Coordinates of N, CA and C in Angstrom, one line a residue:
M1 N -18.5 -25.1 -73.6 CA -19.5 -24.8 -72.6 C -18.8 -24.8 -71.2
R2 N -19.1 -23.7 -70.5 CA -18.5 -23.5 -69.2 C -18.9 -24.6 -68.2
I3 N -18.0 -25.2 -67.5 CA -18.4 -26.1 -66.4 C -19.0 -25.4 -65.2
L4 N -20.1 -25.8 -64.7 CA -20.8 -25.2 -63.7 C -20.6 -26.0 -62.4
L5 N -20.2 -25.4 -61.3 CA -20.1 -26.1 -60.1 C -20.7 -25.3 -59.0
G6 N -21.7 -25.8 -58.3 CA -22.4 -25.1 -57.3 C -21.6 -24.9 -56.0
L7 N -22.1 -24.0 -55.2 CA -21.4 -23.8 -53.9 C -21.9 -24.9 -52.9
A8 N -21.2 -25.0 -51.8 CA -21.6 -26.0 -50.8 C -23.1 -25.7 -50.4
V9 N -23.8 -26.8 -50.2 CA -25.2 -26.7 -49.8 C -25.4 -27.4 -48.5
S10 N -26.1 -26.8 -47.6 CA -26.4 -27.5 -46.3 C -27.6 -28.3 -46.4
F11 N -27.5 -29.6 -45.9 CA -28.6 -30.5 -45.8 C -29.0 -30.7 -44.4
A12 N -30.2 -30.8 -44.1 CA -30.7 -31.1 -42.7 C -31.1 -32.6 -42.7
F13 N -30.5 -33.4 -41.9 CA -30.7 -34.8 -41.8 C -31.2 -35.2 -40.4
C14 N -32.2 -36.1 -40.4 CA -32.7 -36.6 -39.1 C -31.5 -37.2 -38.3
A15 N -30.6 -37.8 -39.0 CA -29.5 -38.5 -38.3 C -28.6 -37.6 -37.6
A16 N -28.7 -36.3 -37.9 CA -27.8 -35.3 -37.3 C -28.0 -35.2 -35.8
A17 N -29.2 -35.4 -35.4 CA -29.6 -35.3 -34.0 C -29.2 -36.6 -33.3
L18 N -28.9 -37.7 -34.0 CA -28.7 -39.0 -33.4 C -27.3 -39.4 -33.3
A19 N -26.4 -38.9 -34.2 CA -25.0 -39.3 -34.2 C -24.1 -38.5 -33.3
D20 N -23.6 -39.1 -32.3 CA -22.6 -38.4 -31.4 C -21.3 -38.3 -32.1
P21 N -20.6 -37.2 -32.0 CA -19.2 -37.2 -32.6 C -18.3 -38.2 -31.9
P22 N -17.5 -38.9 -32.7 CA -16.4 -39.7 -32.1 C -15.5 -38.9 -31.3
Q23 N -14.8 -39.5 -30.4 CA -13.9 -38.8 -29.5 C -12.8 -38.1 -30.2
Q24 N -12.3 -38.7 -31.3 CA -11.2 -38.1 -32.0 C -11.6 -36.8 -32.7
A25 N -12.9 -36.8 -33.1 CA -13.5 -35.5 -33.7 C -13.6 -34.5 -32.6
I26 N -14.1 -34.9 -31.5 CA -14.3 -33.9 -30.4 C -13.0 -33.3 -30.0
D27 N -12.0 -34.2 -29.8 CA -10.7 -33.7 -29.4 C -10.1 -32.7 -30.3
A28 N -10.4 -32.8 -31.6 CA -9.9 -31.8 -32.6 C -10.8 -30.6 -32.8
G29 N -11.9 -30.6 -32.0 CA -12.8 -29.4 -32.1 C -13.8 -29.5 -33.2
Y30 N -13.9 -30.7 -33.8 CA -14.9 -30.9 -34.9 C -16.1 -31.6 -34.3
K31 N -17.0 -30.9 -33.8 CA -18.2 -31.4 -33.0 C -19.5 -31.3 -33.8
N32 N -19.5 -30.6 -34.9 CA -20.8 -30.4 -35.6 C -20.9 -31.4 -36.8
L33 N -22.0 -32.1 -36.8 CA -22.3 -33.1 -37.9 C -22.8 -32.3 -39.0
V34 N -22.0 -32.1 -40.1 CA -22.4 -31.2 -41.2 C -22.8 -32.0 -42.4
F35 N -22.5 -33.3 -42.4 CA -23.0 -34.2 -43.5 C -23.3 -35.6 -43.0
S36 N -24.4 -36.1 -43.3 CA -24.8 -37.5 -42.8 C -25.7 -38.1 -43.8
D37 N -25.4 -39.4 -44.0 CA -26.3 -40.2 -44.8 C -26.4 -41.6 -44.2
D38 N -27.5 -42.0 -43.8 CA -27.7 -43.4 -43.2 C -28.3 -44.3 -44.3
F39 N -28.5 -43.8 -45.5 CA -28.9 -44.6 -46.6 C -30.2 -45.4 -46.4
N40 N -31.2 -44.8 -45.8 CA -32.5 -45.3 -45.8 C -33.1 -45.2 -47.2
T41 N -32.7 -44.2 -47.9 CA -32.9 -44.1 -49.4 C -31.6 -43.6 -50.0
L42 N -31.5 -43.6 -51.3 CA -30.3 -43.1 -52.0 C -30.8 -41.9 -52.8
D43 N -30.4 -40.7 -52.3 CA -30.8 -39.5 -52.9 C -29.7 -39.2 -54.0
M44 N -29.9 -39.8 -55.2 CA -28.9 -39.6 -56.2 C -29.6 -38.9 -57.4
S45 N -28.9 -37.9 -58.0 CA -29.5 -37.2 -59.1 C -29.7 -38.1 -60.3
P46 N -30.9 -38.1 -60.9 CA -31.2 -38.9 -62.1 C -30.5 -38.5 -63.3
D47 N -30.1 -37.2 -63.4 CA -29.5 -36.7 -64.6 C -28.3 -35.9 -64.5
G48 N -27.6 -35.9 -63.3 CA -26.4 -35.1 -63.1 C -26.6 -33.7 -62.7
G49 N -27.9 -33.2 -62.6 CA -28.1 -31.9 -62.2 C -29.0 -31.8 -60.9
G50 N -29.4 -30.6 -60.6 CA -30.3 -30.5 -59.4 C -29.6 -30.6 -58.1
T51 N -30.4 -30.5 -57.0 CA -29.9 -30.5 -55.7 C -30.1 -31.9 -55.1
H52 N -29.1 -32.6 -54.9 CA -29.1 -34.0 -54.4 C -27.9 -34.2 -53.5
R53 N -27.9 -35.3 -52.7 CA -26.8 -35.6 -51.9 C -25.7 -36.2 -52.7
W54 N -26.0 -37.1 -53.7 CA -25.1 -37.8 -54.5 C -25.3 -37.7 -56.0
Y55 N -24.2 -37.9 -56.7 CA -24.2 -37.8 -58.2 C -23.5 -39.0 -58.7
N56 N -23.9 -39.6 -59.8 CA -23.5 -40.8 -60.4 C -22.2 -40.6 -61.2
G57 N -21.2 -41.3 -60.9 CA -20.0 -41.4 -61.7 C -19.0 -40.2 -61.5
L58 N -17.9 -40.4 -62.2 CA -16.8 -39.3 -62.2 C -17.0 -38.5 -63.5
W59 N -16.6 -37.2 -63.4 CA -16.8 -36.3 -64.5 C -16.2 -36.7 -65.8
Q60 N -15.0 -37.4 -65.8 CA -14.4 -37.8 -67.0 C -15.1 -38.9 -67.8
R61 N -15.8 -39.7 -67.0 CA -16.4 -40.9 -67.6 C -17.9 -40.9 -67.7
G62 N -18.5 -40.0 -67.0 CA -20.0 -40.0 -67.0 C -20.6 -41.1 -66.1
P63 N -21.9 -41.1 -66.0 CA -22.6 -42.0 -65.1 C -22.5 -43.5 -65.6
V64 N -22.7 -44.4 -64.7 CA -22.8 -45.8 -65.0 C -24.3 -46.2 -64.8
N65 N -24.6 -47.5 -65.2 CA -25.9 -48.0 -65.1 C -26.4 -47.8 -63.7
P66 N -27.6 -47.0 -63.5 CA -28.1 -46.8 -62.1 C -28.4 -48.1 -61.4
A67 N -28.5 -49.2 -62.1 CA -28.8 -50.5 -61.4 C -27.6 -51.0 -60.6
R68 N -26.4 -50.3 -60.8 CA -25.2 -50.7 -60.0 C -25.3 -50.2 -58.6
F69 N -26.4 -49.4 -58.3 CA -26.5 -48.9 -56.9 C -27.9 -49.4 -56.4
S70 N -27.9 -50.0 -55.2 CA -29.1 -50.5 -54.6 C -29.1 -50.2 -53.1
V71 N -30.3 -50.1 -52.6 CA -30.4 -49.8 -51.1 C -31.4 -50.8 -50.5
Q72 N -31.0 -51.4 -49.4 CA -31.8 -52.4 -48.7 C -31.5 -52.3 -47.2
D73 N -32.5 -52.2 -46.4 CA -32.3 -52.2 -44.9 C -31.3 -51.2 -44.5
G74 N -31.3 -50.0 -45.1 CA -30.4 -48.9 -44.6 C -29.0 -49.1 -45.1
V75 N -28.7 -49.9 -46.1 CA -27.3 -50.1 -46.6 C -27.4 -49.9 -48.1
V76 N -26.4 -49.1 -48.6 CA -26.3 -48.9 -50.0 C -25.2 -49.8 -50.5
R77 N -25.5 -50.5 -51.6 CA -24.5 -51.4 -52.2 C -24.1 -50.9 -53.6
L78 N -22.8 -50.7 -53.8 CA -22.2 -50.2 -55.1 C -21.6 -51.5 -55.7
T79 N -22.0 -51.8 -56.9 CA -21.5 -53.0 -57.6 C -21.0 -52.7 -59.0
T80 N -19.8 -53.2 -59.3 CA -19.3 -53.0 -60.6 C -19.9 -54.0 -61.6
D81 N -19.8 -53.6 -62.9 CA -20.3 -54.5 -64.0 C -19.3 -54.5 -65.1
V82 N -19.7 -54.2 -66.3 CA -18.8 -54.1 -67.4 C -17.8 -53.0 -67.2
D83 N -18.4 -51.8 -66.7 CA -17.6 -50.7 -66.2 C -16.9 -51.1 -64.9
P84 N -15.6 -51.0 -64.8 CA -14.9 -51.4 -63.6 C -15.1 -50.5 -62.4
R85 N -16.0 -49.5 -62.5 CA -16.2 -48.6 -61.4 C -17.7 -48.3 -61.2
A86 N -18.1 -48.2 -60.0 CA -19.4 -47.8 -59.6 C -19.2 -46.7 -58.5
I87 N -19.4 -45.5 -58.9 CA -18.9 -44.3 -58.0 C -20.1 -43.4 -57.8
I88 N -20.2 -42.9 -56.6 CA -21.1 -41.7 -56.3 C -20.3 -40.7 -55.6
M89 N -20.6 -39.4 -55.8 CA -19.8 -38.3 -55.2 C -20.8 -37.2 -54.9
T90 N -20.3 -36.3 -54.0 CA -21.2 -35.2 -53.5 C -21.0 -33.9 -54.2
T91 N -20.6 -34.0 -55.5 CA -20.6 -32.8 -56.4 C -21.2 -33.2 -57.7
A92 N -21.7 -32.2 -58.4 CA -22.2 -32.5 -59.8 C -21.6 -31.5 -60.7
I93 N -21.1 -32.1 -61.8 CA -20.5 -31.3 -62.9 C -21.4 -31.5 -64.1
T94 N -21.9 -30.5 -64.7 CA -22.7 -30.7 -66.0 C -22.3 -29.6 -67.0
T95 N -22.2 -30.0 -68.2 CA -22.0 -29.0 -69.3 C -23.2 -29.1 -70.2
M96 N -24.3 -29.8 -69.8 CA -25.5 -29.9 -70.7 C -26.2 -28.6 -70.7
P97 N -26.6 -28.1 -71.9 CA -27.4 -26.8 -72.0 C -28.8 -27.0 -71.4
R98 N -29.3 -26.0 -70.8 CA -30.7 -26.0 -70.3 C -30.9 -26.9 -69.1
K99 N -29.9 -27.5 -68.7 CA -30.0 -28.4 -67.5 C -29.7 -27.6 -66.2
Q100 N -30.5 -27.8 -65.2 CA -30.2 -27.1 -63.9 C -28.8 -27.5 -63.4
P101 N -27.9 -26.6 -63.1 CA -26.6 -27.0 -62.6 C -26.7 -27.7 -61.3
G102 N -25.9 -28.7 -61.1 CA -25.9 -29.5 -59.9 C -25.2 -28.7 -58.8
T103 N -25.5 -29.1 -57.5 CA -24.9 -28.5 -56.4 C -23.6 -29.2 -56.0
A104 N -22.9 -28.7 -55.0 CA -21.7 -29.4 -54.5 C -21.7 -29.3 -53.0
T105 N -21.5 -30.4 -52.3 CA -21.3 -30.4 -50.8 C -19.8 -30.6 -50.7
T106 N -19.1 -29.6 -50.2 CA -17.6 -29.6 -50.1 C -17.2 -29.3 -48.7
F107 N -15.9 -29.6 -48.4 CA -15.4 -29.5 -47.0 C -13.9 -29.0 -47.1
R108 N -13.6 -28.3 -46.0 CA -12.2 -28.0 -45.7 C -11.9 -28.2 -44.3
Y109 N -11.2 -29.3 -44.0 CA -10.9 -29.8 -42.7 C -12.1 -30.5 -42.1
G110 N -11.9 -31.4 -41.1 CA -13.0 -32.1 -40.5 C -12.6 -33.6 -40.2
Y111 N -13.6 -34.3 -39.6 CA -13.4 -35.7 -39.4 C -14.4 -36.4 -40.3
F112 N -14.0 -37.4 -41.0 CA -14.8 -38.1 -42.0 C -14.8 -39.6 -41.7
E113 N -16.0 -40.2 -41.6 CA -16.0 -41.6 -41.2 C -17.2 -42.3 -42.0
A114 N -16.9 -43.6 -42.3 CA -18.0 -44.4 -42.9 C -17.9 -45.8 -42.4
R115 N -19.0 -46.5 -42.3 CA -19.1 -47.9 -41.8 C -19.3 -48.7 -43.1
M116 N -18.4 -49.6 -43.4 CA -18.4 -50.3 -44.6 C -18.0 -51.7 -44.5
R117 N -18.3 -52.5 -45.5 CA -17.8 -53.9 -45.6 C -17.6 -54.3 -47.1
Y118 N -16.7 -55.2 -47.3 CA -16.4 -55.7 -48.7 C -15.7 -57.0 -48.6
N119 N -15.6 -57.7 -49.7 CA -14.9 -58.9 -49.8 C -13.5 -58.6 -50.4
P120 N -12.4 -58.7 -49.5 CA -11.1 -58.3 -49.9 C -10.4 -59.3 -50.8
G121 N -11.0 -59.6 -52.0 CA -10.3 -60.5 -53.0 C -9.2 -59.8 -53.7
P122 N -8.6 -60.5 -54.6 CA -7.4 -60.0 -55.3 C -7.7 -58.8 -56.3
F123 N -9.0 -58.7 -56.7 CA -9.4 -57.6 -57.6 C -10.2 -56.5 -57.0
A124 N -10.5 -56.6 -55.7 CA -11.3 -55.6 -55.1 C -10.6 -54.3 -54.8
W125 N -11.2 -53.2 -55.1 CA -10.6 -51.9 -54.9 C -11.7 -50.9 -54.4
P126 N -12.2 -51.1 -53.2 CA -13.1 -50.1 -52.7 C -12.4 -48.8 -52.3
A127 N -13.1 -47.7 -52.3 CA -12.5 -46.5 -52.0 C -13.5 -45.5 -51.4
F128 N -13.0 -44.8 -50.4 CA -13.7 -43.7 -49.7 C -12.7 -42.6 -49.6
W129 N -13.0 -41.5 -50.3 CA -12.0 -40.4 -50.5 C -12.5 -39.1 -50.7
L130 N -11.6 -38.1 -50.6 CA -11.9 -36.7 -50.8 C -11.1 -36.1 -51.9
L131 N -11.7 -35.3 -52.8 CA -11.0 -34.8 -53.9 C -11.3 -33.3 -54.1
S132 N -10.3 -32.5 -54.5 CA -10.5 -31.1 -54.7 C -11.6 -30.7 -55.6
A133 N -12.4 -29.8 -55.2 CA -13.5 -29.3 -56.1 C -12.9 -28.6 -57.3
D134 N -11.6 -28.2 -57.3 CA -10.9 -27.6 -58.5 C -10.6 -28.7 -59.5
R135 N -10.5 -29.9 -59.1 CA -10.0 -31.0 -60.0 C -10.9 -31.1 -61.3
P136 N -12.2 -31.2 -61.2 CA -13.0 -31.4 -62.5 C -12.8 -30.4 -63.6
A137 N -12.4 -29.2 -63.2 CA -12.2 -28.1 -64.2 C -10.9 -28.2 -64.9
I138 N -10.0 -29.0 -64.4 CA -8.6 -29.2 -65.0 C -8.7 -30.0 -66.3
N139 N -8.1 -29.5 -67.3 CA -8.1 -30.2 -68.6 C -7.1 -31.4 -68.5
D140 N -7.6 -32.6 -68.5 CA -6.7 -33.8 -68.4 C -5.7 -33.8 -69.6
K141 N -6.1 -33.4 -70.8 CA -5.2 -33.5 -71.9 C -4.1 -32.5 -71.9
A142 N -4.4 -31.4 -71.2 CA -3.3 -30.4 -71.1 C -2.2 -30.8 -70.1
G143 N -2.5 -31.7 -69.2 CA -1.5 -32.3 -68.3 C -1.0 -31.3 -67.3
R144 N -1.8 -30.3 -67.0 CA -1.3 -29.3 -66.0 C -2.4 -29.0 -65.0
G145 N -2.0 -28.7 -63.7 CA -2.9 -28.4 -62.7 C -2.3 -28.7 -61.3
H146 N -3.0 -28.3 -60.3 CA -2.5 -28.4 -58.9 C -3.7 -28.7 -58.0
W147 N -3.8 -29.8 -57.4 CA -5.0 -30.1 -56.6 C -4.6 -31.1 -55.4
C148 N -5.5 -31.2 -54.4 CA -5.4 -32.0 -53.3 C -6.3 -33.2 -53.4
E149 N -5.8 -34.4 -52.9 CA -6.6 -35.6 -52.8 C -6.3 -36.3 -51.5
I150 N -7.3 -36.7 -50.8 CA -7.1 -37.4 -49.5 C -7.9 -38.7 -49.6
D151 N -7.2 -39.8 -49.7 CA -7.8 -41.1 -49.7 C -8.0 -41.6 -48.2
I152 N -9.3 -41.5 -47.8 CA -9.6 -42.0 -46.4 C -9.3 -43.5 -46.3
F153 N -9.7 -44.2 -47.3 CA -9.4 -45.7 -47.4 C -9.5 -46.2 -48.8
E154 N -8.5 -47.0 -49.2 CA -8.5 -47.7 -50.4 C -8.2 -49.2 -50.1
G155 N -9.0 -50.1 -50.6 CA -8.8 -51.5 -50.3 C -7.7 -52.0 -51.1
G156 N -6.8 -52.7 -50.5 CA -5.7 -53.4 -51.1 C -5.4 -54.7 -50.5
R157 N -4.3 -54.9 -49.9 CA -4.1 -56.2 -49.2 C -5.0 -56.3 -48.0
P158 N -5.6 -57.5 -47.8 CA -6.6 -57.7 -46.7 C -6.0 -57.5 -45.3
T159 N -4.6 -57.5 -45.2 CA -4.0 -57.4 -44.0 C -3.6 -55.9 -43.6
H160 N -3.9 -55.0 -44.6 CA -3.4 -53.6 -44.4 C -4.5 -52.6 -44.7
Y161 N -4.4 -51.5 -44.1 CA -5.2 -50.3 -44.3 C -4.4 -49.4 -45.1
Q162 N -4.9 -48.9 -46.3 CA -4.2 -48.0 -47.1 C -4.9 -46.6 -47.1
G163 N -4.2 -45.6 -46.7 CA -4.7 -44.3 -46.7 C -3.7 -43.4 -47.3
T164 N -4.1 -42.4 -48.1 CA -3.1 -41.5 -48.8 C -3.5 -40.1 -48.8
V165 N -2.5 -39.2 -48.8 CA -2.8 -37.8 -49.1 C -1.9 -37.4 -50.2
H166 N -2.4 -36.9 -51.3 CA -1.7 -36.5 -52.5 C -1.6 -35.0 -52.6
D167 N -0.5 -34.5 -52.9 CA -0.3 -33.1 -53.5 C 0.0 -33.3 -55.0
W168 N -1.1 -33.2 -55.8 CA -0.9 -33.4 -57.2 C -0.6 -32.1 -57.9
R169 N 0.5 -32.2 -58.6 CA 1.0 -31.1 -59.5 C 1.3 -31.6 -60.9
D170 N 0.5 -31.1 -61.8 CA 0.7 -31.6 -63.2 C 0.7 -33.1 -63.3
F171 N -0.3 -33.7 -62.6 CA -0.6 -35.1 -62.7 C 0.5 -36.0 -62.1
K172 N 1.4 -35.4 -61.2 CA 2.4 -36.1 -60.5 C 2.2 -35.9 -59.0
S173 N 2.2 -36.9 -58.2 CA 2.1 -36.8 -56.8 C 3.4 -36.4 -56.2
I174 N 3.5 -35.2 -55.7 CA 4.9 -34.6 -55.4 C 5.1 -34.8 -53.9
S175 N 4.2 -35.3 -53.1 CA 4.5 -35.5 -51.7 C 3.5 -36.5 -51.1
N176 N 3.9 -37.2 -50.0 CA 3.0 -38.0 -49.2 C 2.4 -39.2 -50.0
A177 N 3.2 -40.1 -50.4 CA 2.8 -41.3 -51.1 C 1.9 -42.2 -50.2
N178 N 1.6 -43.4 -50.7 CA 0.7 -44.2 -50.0 C 1.1 -44.6 -48.5
Q179 N 0.2 -44.6 -47.6 CA 0.5 -45.0 -46.2 C -0.2 -46.4 -46.0
H180 N 0.6 -47.4 -45.8 CA 0.1 -48.7 -45.5 C 0.2 -49.1 -44.1
F181 N -0.9 -49.3 -43.4 CA -0.9 -49.6 -42.0 C -1.3 -51.0 -41.8
L182 N -0.6 -51.8 -41.0 CA -0.9 -53.2 -40.7 C -2.1 -53.2 -39.8
L183 N -3.1 -54.0 -40.2 CA -4.3 -54.2 -39.4 C -4.1 -55.2 -38.3
P184 N -4.9 -55.2 -37.2 CA -4.9 -56.2 -36.2 C -5.2 -57.6 -36.8
P185 N -4.6 -58.6 -36.3 CA -4.8 -60.0 -36.9 C -6.3 -60.4 -36.9
T186 N -7.1 -59.8 -36.0 CA -8.5 -60.2 -35.8 C -9.4 -59.4 -36.8
A187 N -8.8 -58.4 -37.5 CA -9.6 -57.6 -38.4 C -10.2 -58.5 -39.6
D188 N -11.5 -58.3 -39.8 CA -12.2 -59.0 -40.9 C -12.9 -58.0 -41.7
L189 N -12.4 -57.7 -42.9 CA -12.9 -56.6 -43.7 C -14.3 -57.0 -44.4
R190 N -14.6 -58.3 -44.3 CA -15.9 -58.8 -44.8 C -17.0 -58.4 -43.8
Q191 N -16.7 -58.0 -42.6 CA -17.6 -57.6 -41.6 C -17.7 -56.1 -41.6
W192 N -18.6 -55.5 -40.8 CA -18.7 -54.1 -40.7 C -17.5 -53.5 -39.9
N193 N -16.9 -52.5 -40.5 CA -15.8 -51.7 -39.8 C -16.0 -50.3 -40.1
T194 N -15.4 -49.4 -39.3 CA -15.5 -48.0 -39.5 C -14.1 -47.5 -40.0
Y195 N -14.1 -46.7 -41.0 CA -12.9 -46.2 -41.7 C -13.0 -44.7 -41.6
G196 N -12.0 -44.0 -41.1 CA -12.0 -42.6 -40.9 C -10.7 -41.9 -41.1
A197 N -10.9 -40.6 -41.3 CA -9.7 -39.7 -41.4 C -10.0 -38.4 -40.8
L198 N -9.0 -37.9 -40.0 CA -9.1 -36.6 -39.4 C -8.2 -35.6 -40.1
W199 N -8.8 -34.6 -40.7 CA -8.0 -33.7 -41.6 C -8.0 -32.3 -40.9
T200 N -6.8 -31.9 -40.4 CA -6.6 -30.7 -39.8 C -5.6 -29.8 -40.6
P201 N -5.4 -28.6 -40.3 CA -4.4 -27.8 -41.1 C -3.0 -28.3 -41.0
S202 N -2.7 -29.1 -40.0 CA -1.3 -29.5 -39.8 C -1.0 -31.0 -40.3
K203 N -2.0 -31.9 -40.1 CA -1.8 -33.3 -40.4 C -3.1 -34.0 -40.7
I204 N -3.0 -35.1 -41.3 CA -4.1 -36.0 -41.6 C -3.8 -37.4 -40.9
T205 N -4.8 -37.8 -40.1 CA -4.6 -39.1 -39.3 C -5.7 -40.1 -39.7
W206 N -5.3 -41.3 -40.0 CA -6.3 -42.3 -40.4 C -6.7 -43.2 -39.2
F207 N -8.0 -43.6 -39.2 CA -8.5 -44.4 -38.1 C -9.3 -45.6 -38.6
F208 N -9.1 -46.7 -37.9 CA -9.8 -48.0 -38.2 C -10.5 -48.4 -36.9
N209 N -11.9 -48.4 -37.0 CA -12.7 -48.7 -35.8 C -12.3 -47.8 -34.6
G210 N -12.1 -46.5 -34.9 CA -11.8 -45.5 -33.9 C -10.4 -45.5 -33.3
I211 N -9.5 -46.4 -33.9 CA -8.1 -46.5 -33.4 C -7.2 -45.8 -34.4
A212 N -6.4 -44.8 -34.0 CA -5.5 -44.1 -34.9 C -4.4 -45.0 -35.4
L213 N -4.2 -45.0 -36.7 CA -3.2 -45.9 -37.3 C -1.9 -45.1 -37.6
G214 N -2.0 -43.9 -38.0 CA -0.8 -43.1 -38.3 C -1.2 -41.8 -39.0
S215 N -0.2 -41.0 -39.2 CA -0.5 -39.6 -39.7 C 0.5 -39.2 -40.8
A216 N 0.1 -38.2 -41.5 CA 1.0 -37.6 -42.5 C 0.8 -36.1 -42.5
P217 N 1.8 -35.3 -42.8 CA 1.6 -33.8 -42.8 C 0.6 -33.4 -43.9
T218 N -0.2 -32.4 -43.6 CA -1.1 -31.8 -44.6 C -0.4 -30.9 -45.6
P219 N -0.4 -31.3 -46.9 CA 0.3 -30.4 -47.8 C -0.4 -29.0 -47.9
R220 N 0.4 -28.1 -48.3 CA -0.1 -26.7 -48.4 C -1.4 -26.6 -49.3
I221 N -1.4 -27.3 -50.4 CA -2.5 -27.3 -51.3 C -3.8 -27.7 -50.7
C222 N -3.7 -28.7 -49.7 CA -4.8 -29.2 -49.0 C -5.3 -28.2 -48.0
Q223 N -4.6 -27.1 -47.7 CA -5.0 -26.1 -46.8 C -5.8 -25.0 -47.6
Q224 N -5.7 -25.1 -48.9 CA -6.2 -24.0 -49.7 C -7.5 -24.3 -50.5
Q225 N -7.9 -25.6 -50.6 CA -9.0 -26.0 -51.5 C -10.1 -26.7 -50.7
Q226 N -11.3 -26.6 -51.3 CA -12.4 -27.4 -50.8 C -12.5 -28.7 -51.5
L227 N -12.8 -29.8 -50.7 CA -12.9 -31.1 -51.2 C -14.3 -31.7 -51.1
F228 N -14.6 -32.6 -52.1 CA -15.9 -33.3 -52.0 C -15.6 -34.8 -51.7
L229 N -16.7 -35.5 -51.3 CA -16.6 -36.9 -50.9 C -16.9 -37.8 -52.1
I230 N -16.3 -38.9 -52.1 CA -16.5 -39.9 -53.1 C -16.5 -41.3 -52.5
L231 N -17.5 -42.2 -52.9 CA -17.6 -43.6 -52.5 C -17.5 -44.4 -53.8
G232 N -16.7 -45.5 -53.8 CA -16.6 -46.3 -55.0 C -16.3 -47.7 -54.8
A233 N -17.0 -48.6 -55.6 CA -16.6 -49.9 -55.8 C -15.8 -50.0 -57.1
Q234 N -14.6 -50.6 -57.1 CA -13.8 -50.7 -58.3 C -13.2 -52.0 -58.5
K235 N -12.7 -52.3 -59.7 CA -12.0 -53.6 -59.9 C -10.6 -53.2 -60.3
R236 N -9.6 -54.0 -59.8 CA -8.2 -53.9 -60.2 C -8.0 -54.8 -61.4
K237 N -7.3 -54.3 -62.4 CA -6.9 -55.1 -63.5 C -8.1 -55.8 -64.2
F238 N -9.2 -55.1 -64.2 CA -10.4 -55.6 -64.8 C -10.7 -57.1 -64.4
G239 N -10.8 -57.3 -63.1 CA -11.0 -58.6 -62.6 C -12.2 -59.3 -63.2
P240 N -12.3 -60.6 -63.2 CA -13.3 -61.3 -63.9 C -14.7 -61.2 -63.3
Q241 N -14.8 -61.0 -62.0 CA -16.1 -61.0 -61.3 C -16.5 -59.6 -60.9
P242 N -17.8 -59.3 -60.7 CA -18.2 -58.0 -60.1 C -17.6 -57.8 -58.7
E243 N -17.3 -56.6 -58.4 CA -16.9 -56.3 -57.0 C -17.9 -55.3 -56.4
S244 N -18.1 -55.4 -55.1 CA -19.1 -54.6 -54.5 C -18.6 -54.0 -53.2
L245 N -19.2 -52.9 -52.8 CA -18.9 -52.2 -51.5 C -20.3 -51.9 -50.8
D246 N -20.4 -52.3 -49.6 CA -21.6 -52.0 -48.8 C -21.3 -50.8 -47.9
V247 N -22.1 -49.9 -47.8 CA -21.9 -48.7 -46.9 C -23.2 -48.5 -46.1
D248 N -23.0 -48.6 -44.8 CA -24.1 -48.4 -43.8 C -24.4 -46.9 -43.6
W249 N -23.3 -46.1 -43.4 CA -23.5 -44.7 -43.2 C -22.2 -44.0 -43.5
V250 N -22.4 -42.7 -43.7 CA -21.3 -41.7 -43.9 C -21.5 -40.5 -43.0
H251 N -20.6 -40.1 -42.2 CA -20.7 -38.9 -41.4 C -19.5 -38.0 -41.6
A252 N -19.7 -36.7 -41.5 CA -18.7 -35.7 -41.6 C -18.9 -34.7 -40.5
Y253 N -17.8 -34.4 -39.8 CA -17.9 -33.4 -38.6 C -17.0 -32.3 -38.9
R254 N -17.4 -31.1 -38.5 CA -16.6 -29.9 -38.9 C -16.7 -28.9 -37.7

């Protein structure tokens, strides 16, 4: 069955009129709020199809228990369980017959930011990232393909911010390995912080609470593909306790 992937869909959000672009987005010419979710509700597809903001799980593994996602007071919490991942993404891939194909909200260049908090324990692995819309159509077993991945933030050591841009070719990262940026000594990841990335044709720059941490060149493949957004709570090495990620809002400017 052919994999169906919808084209980018525009959503009109009330928050769009309220969120002013951060200065780093304005300076790069990305002034238009093109995606926004303040999580007063969680618009997640119940079956992997239809027109929704978010879809449950990664395409290789399928959805997880919907109880792993909860919303309270404008905050969405993603919590792991037996499955070491609780992931939502802005694209839907379905091969189910007679099911309405899902849509995809994708991007090429822009400024992406989320306000998040988590407990940076030894097994915590929260992630806020962008992945090529071409990736789900690649046959993992064949071991061949070429795609872009931009990790806006991956939780690792509590003293560091980890951001990455990957040029993946045949399942090997051929350029721009992990970028580890030392956080200020006053940083407390258990409290609310903003995590952002500015993606331009020439470079990708990571931001923590609006402060630029460092940059890496934009690989050619990342100039050629559309990427979708992913939020995830994950466990490293199948840690013994559940891990969670709280997200207050997500904004994208273009």
